[in-house]
C-alpha positions as MATLAB code, in Angstrom:
seq = 'MTVLVASDLDRTLIYSAAALGLTMPDPVAPRLLCVEVHESKPLSYMTETAAGLLAELTADPSVVFVPTTTRTRKQYQRIRFPGRPAHYAICANGGQLLVDGVPDRDWRRQVAARLALECAPLEEVHAHLLATADPAWLRKARVAEELFAYLVVERALVSDEWLKALAQWAEPRGWTVSLQGRKIYAVPRPLTKSAAMHEVARRTGATTTLAAGDSLLDADLLLAADAAWRPGHGELADAQWHAPNVTALSTAGVLAGEEILREFGRAAGRAAGALRD';
ca = [
       0.000    0.000    0.000;
       1.386    3.359   -1.056;
      -0.072    6.821   -0.428;
       1.324    9.536   -2.653;
       1.327   13.025   -1.114;
       1.973   15.752   -3.695;
       2.124   19.217   -2.180;
       2.809   22.648   -3.573;
       5.521   24.462   -1.617;
       5.494   28.278   -1.642;
       2.569   29.712    0.326;
       1.322   26.176    0.953;
       3.977   24.445    3.062;
       6.716   27.091    3.145;
       6.553   30.883    3.398;
       8.945   33.686    2.499;
       9.364   36.670    4.804;
       7.054   38.645    2.498;
       4.403   35.910    2.609;
       4.651   35.755    6.392;
       4.077   39.489    6.603;
       1.020   39.311    4.365;
      -0.655   36.251    5.815;
       0.351   35.854    9.481;
      -2.989   35.141   11.186;
      -1.678   34.346   14.666;
      -1.409   37.263   17.143;
       1.210   35.212   19.002;
       3.886   34.506   16.403;
       4.590   30.755   16.089;
       8.151   29.483   16.309;
       9.620   29.281   12.806;
      12.236   27.060   11.219;
      14.243   28.375    8.271;
      14.193   25.779    5.475;
      15.775   27.796    2.652;
      18.892   29.963    2.500;
      20.007   31.833   -0.625;
      23.196   33.865   -0.912;
      23.710   33.472    2.845;
      20.283   34.960    3.605;
      17.282   33.147    5.120;
      14.524   32.956    2.525;
      11.702   30.550    3.455;
      10.209   29.202    6.641;
       7.748   26.755    8.109;
       6.643   26.515   11.707;
       8.516   24.138   13.979;
       5.258   22.253   14.448;
       4.852   21.869   10.676;
       8.450   20.656   10.431;
       7.734   17.962   13.012;
       4.554   16.906   11.212;
       6.431   16.644    7.910;
       9.190   14.572    9.483;
       6.550   12.255   10.945;
       4.748   11.963    7.600;
       7.888   11.115    5.622;
       8.984    8.561    8.224;
       5.957    6.434    7.304;
       7.231    3.819    4.797;
       3.818    3.685    3.116;
       3.919    7.416    2.241;
       5.676    8.845   -0.813;
       6.050   12.585   -0.247;
       6.504   14.462   -3.536;
       7.350   18.185   -3.333;
       5.488   19.730   -6.270;
       6.416   23.236   -7.359;
       6.606   25.804  -10.125;
      10.170   26.509   -8.991;
      13.080   25.532  -11.204;
      15.238   22.607  -10.174;
      17.951   24.898   -8.770;
      15.425   26.951   -6.805;
      13.855   23.799   -5.387;
      17.186   22.312   -4.367;
      17.882   25.260   -2.070;
      15.171   23.946    0.281;
      16.183   21.678    3.154;
      13.127   19.897    4.475;
      13.124   17.990    7.759;
      12.592   14.251    7.599;
      13.410   11.648    4.992;
      14.669   13.110    1.671;
      12.112   12.967   -1.137;
      12.938   10.334   -3.750;
      10.755   12.136   -6.316;
      10.163   15.856   -6.799;
       8.154   17.713   -9.417;
       9.599   21.054  -10.551;
       8.883   23.654  -13.251;
       5.125   23.069  -12.901;
       5.500   19.460  -14.025;
       8.164   20.031  -16.671;
      10.914   18.448  -14.583;
      10.604   15.161  -12.722;
      13.542   14.699  -10.372;
      14.596   11.256   -9.179;
      17.006   11.587   -6.260;
      17.697   15.115   -7.466;
      18.478   14.155  -11.066;
      16.161   15.210  -13.940;
      14.426   12.284  -15.609;
      15.290   12.554  -19.319;
      12.457   10.378  -20.569;
       9.898   12.565  -18.812;
      11.456   15.747  -20.176;
      11.295   14.345  -23.737;
       7.612   13.495  -23.307;
       6.878   17.015  -22.066;
       8.808   18.670  -24.909;
       6.962   16.634  -27.532;
       3.557   17.565  -26.140;
       4.356   21.277  -25.881;
       5.604   21.370  -29.462;
       2.276   19.974  -30.672;
      -0.171   21.936  -28.534;
       1.224   25.398  -27.732;
       2.621   28.556  -29.235;
       6.403   28.646  -28.780;
       7.961   30.044  -25.629;
       9.837   32.678  -27.636;
       6.567   34.213  -28.867;
       5.080   34.408  -25.379;
       8.254   35.782  -23.796;
       8.495   38.467  -26.479;
       4.867   39.457  -25.871;
       5.469   39.777  -22.140;
       8.450   42.046  -22.699;
       6.616   44.140  -25.283;
       3.525   44.766  -23.157;
       4.955   44.995  -19.626;
       5.227   48.491  -18.196;
       8.769   49.446  -17.057;
       7.130   51.302  -14.175;
       6.248   48.004  -12.502;
       8.456   45.408  -14.179;
      11.455   44.411  -12.066;
      12.687   41.200  -13.720;
      11.755   38.960  -16.650;
      12.828   35.325  -16.547;
      12.566   32.112  -18.567;
      12.451   28.949  -16.443;
      13.975   25.680  -17.654;
      13.218   26.730  -21.273;
       9.611   25.796  -20.472;
       7.742   28.903  -19.303;
       8.233   32.587  -18.516;
       7.526   34.809  -15.550;
       7.783   38.441  -14.514;
       8.745   39.826  -11.118;
       6.657   42.951  -10.590;
       5.560   45.648   -8.180;
       2.146   44.091   -7.665;
       0.353   47.235   -6.511;
       1.191   48.962   -9.808;
      -0.017   46.195  -12.141;
      -3.548   46.814  -13.371;
      -6.142   44.067  -13.354;
      -6.986   45.114  -16.919;
      -3.457   44.287  -18.078;
      -3.607   40.880  -16.420;
      -6.987   40.159  -17.988;
      -5.737   41.203  -21.434;
      -2.668   38.989  -21.053;
      -4.836   35.996  -20.115;
      -7.103   36.604  -23.105;
      -4.100   36.824  -25.440;
      -2.529   33.654  -23.999;
      -5.630   31.434  -23.952;
      -5.975   30.737  -27.716;
      -2.223   30.098  -27.878;
      -2.469   27.281  -25.351;
      -0.999   29.195  -22.403;
      -2.311   30.134  -18.951;
      -1.563   33.138  -16.738;
      -1.241   33.041  -12.954;
      -0.402   35.708  -10.370;
       1.471   34.501   -7.281;
       2.722   37.165   -4.924;
       5.056   39.396   -6.931;
       5.328   36.966   -9.854;
       3.201   36.732  -12.983;
       3.555   33.339  -14.662;
       2.851   32.453  -18.279;
       2.756   28.651  -18.498;
       1.839   26.282  -21.362;
      -1.523   24.672  -20.623;
      -0.246   21.078  -21.084;
       2.563   21.741  -18.583;
       0.794   20.506  -15.456;
       1.658   19.240  -12.032;
      -1.098   16.636  -12.317;
       0.515   14.889  -15.296;
       3.774   14.532  -13.391;
       1.912   13.339  -10.289;
       0.187   10.634  -12.348;
       3.606    9.519  -13.623;
       4.981    9.216  -10.079;
       1.839    7.344   -9.028;
       2.365    4.935  -11.923;
       5.992    4.339  -10.988;
       5.315    3.854   -7.282;
       2.045    1.934   -7.599;
       0.305    4.456   -5.352;
      -3.221    3.424   -4.422;
      -4.208    6.823   -2.979;
      -3.166   10.333   -4.001;
      -3.377   13.399   -1.762;
      -2.541   16.983   -2.746;
      -2.493   20.599   -1.582;
      -1.935   23.973   -3.207;
      -2.978   27.615   -3.179;
      -2.693   28.944   -6.748;
      -4.501   28.538  -10.053;
      -1.492   26.545  -11.269;
      -2.344   24.003   -8.543;
      -5.977   23.532   -9.551;
      -5.288   20.628  -11.912;
      -3.189   18.916   -9.229;
      -5.963   19.188   -6.660;
      -8.613   17.944   -9.094;
      -6.472   14.927  -10.033;
      -5.992   13.759   -6.430;
      -8.300   11.462   -4.504;
      -8.442   14.113   -1.771;
      -6.975   17.594   -1.627;
      -6.816   20.774    0.446;
      -6.346   24.464   -0.257;
      -5.441   27.097    2.359;
      -7.568   30.099    3.196;
      -5.335   32.424    1.181;
      -4.009   32.562   -2.390;
      -5.516   32.678   -5.863;
      -7.879   29.745   -5.311;
      -9.239   31.211   -2.077;
      -9.603   34.649   -3.643;
     -11.588   33.101   -6.494;
     -13.654   31.030   -4.008;
     -12.682   27.986   -6.051;
     -14.221   24.687   -4.963;
     -14.323   21.084   -6.149;
     -15.989   17.978   -4.678;
     -12.694   16.346   -3.648;
     -11.083   19.565   -2.344;
     -11.438   20.833    1.217;
     -11.253   24.617    1.487;
      -9.514   25.403    4.769;
     -10.322   28.582    6.655;
      -6.804   28.823    8.084;
      -4.594   31.319    6.246;
      -0.883   32.039    6.394;
       1.918   29.909    7.756;
      -0.418   28.057   10.136;
      -2.230   26.655    7.105;
       0.913   24.626    6.433;
       0.461   22.927    9.778;
      -3.184   22.160    9.123;
      -2.456   20.750    5.663;
       0.199   18.419    7.065;
      -2.181   17.246    9.789;
      -4.786   16.492    7.121;
      -2.206   14.585    5.071;
      -1.315   12.478    8.108;
      -4.943   11.716    8.956;
      -5.859   10.859    5.364;
      -2.810    8.628    4.919;
      -3.722    6.804    8.135;
      -7.321    6.305    6.984;
      -6.147    4.974    3.621;
      -3.817    2.503    5.271;
      -6.534    1.368    7.665;
      -9.079    0.885    4.894;
      -6.711   -1.335    2.929;
      -5.840   -3.398    6.004;
      -9.550   -3.963    6.624;
];
């Protein structure tokens, strides 16, 4: 019996200093553990309680914990989670499947073939982003893993009309647009976390899949799981997005990470018990 737990990372399990400032719901600040350092500076955190829950979850031999993120491989590998190291990780929104930290070449070839058939090329989308972005709010423009593009922006200065126009331009070209914090992502529609999760489930023989995430780029992952959770903040919460298999938590901010991990542990235990019976 194997339970696959695929969880988004940023603003789901881990939180930057900026995310903590925006979504700290607890008047008594919880004790935090730094899980990511970049250029000698602390970058991301989870509560000490969440760290203990994750270590407990990954110690269960029937659980396959799969970090699932839009981050690039290098950005993901800066994170140091407590507990047993993840054998599989999904990066670049499903474009990279890591096995013990090494990109799986067969998976990358499958992804490249599908994108070539179904989407406008990355170069066209990246050029459009650069041509339409306003220098007043654009801070950085990046291409990730030669798969998708994103902008780092001053969020308060970006108009909703511009975002809507970008989404309308991208849709017929097979691309989606997502706003996460200070980043605006343009991602090919076939590039999904759910497809990579299904591949890991196939390889591990998982009988149950659990998932969590906060953004529109996580929606397909949550829908594909047997049971899933979203925190009380983020794009999905703002849109009041619901699905029959998805529990909408009221908890927002870093404490939502704790609640999600508790739900993972309970659901994994129920799955194991049901199979034993």
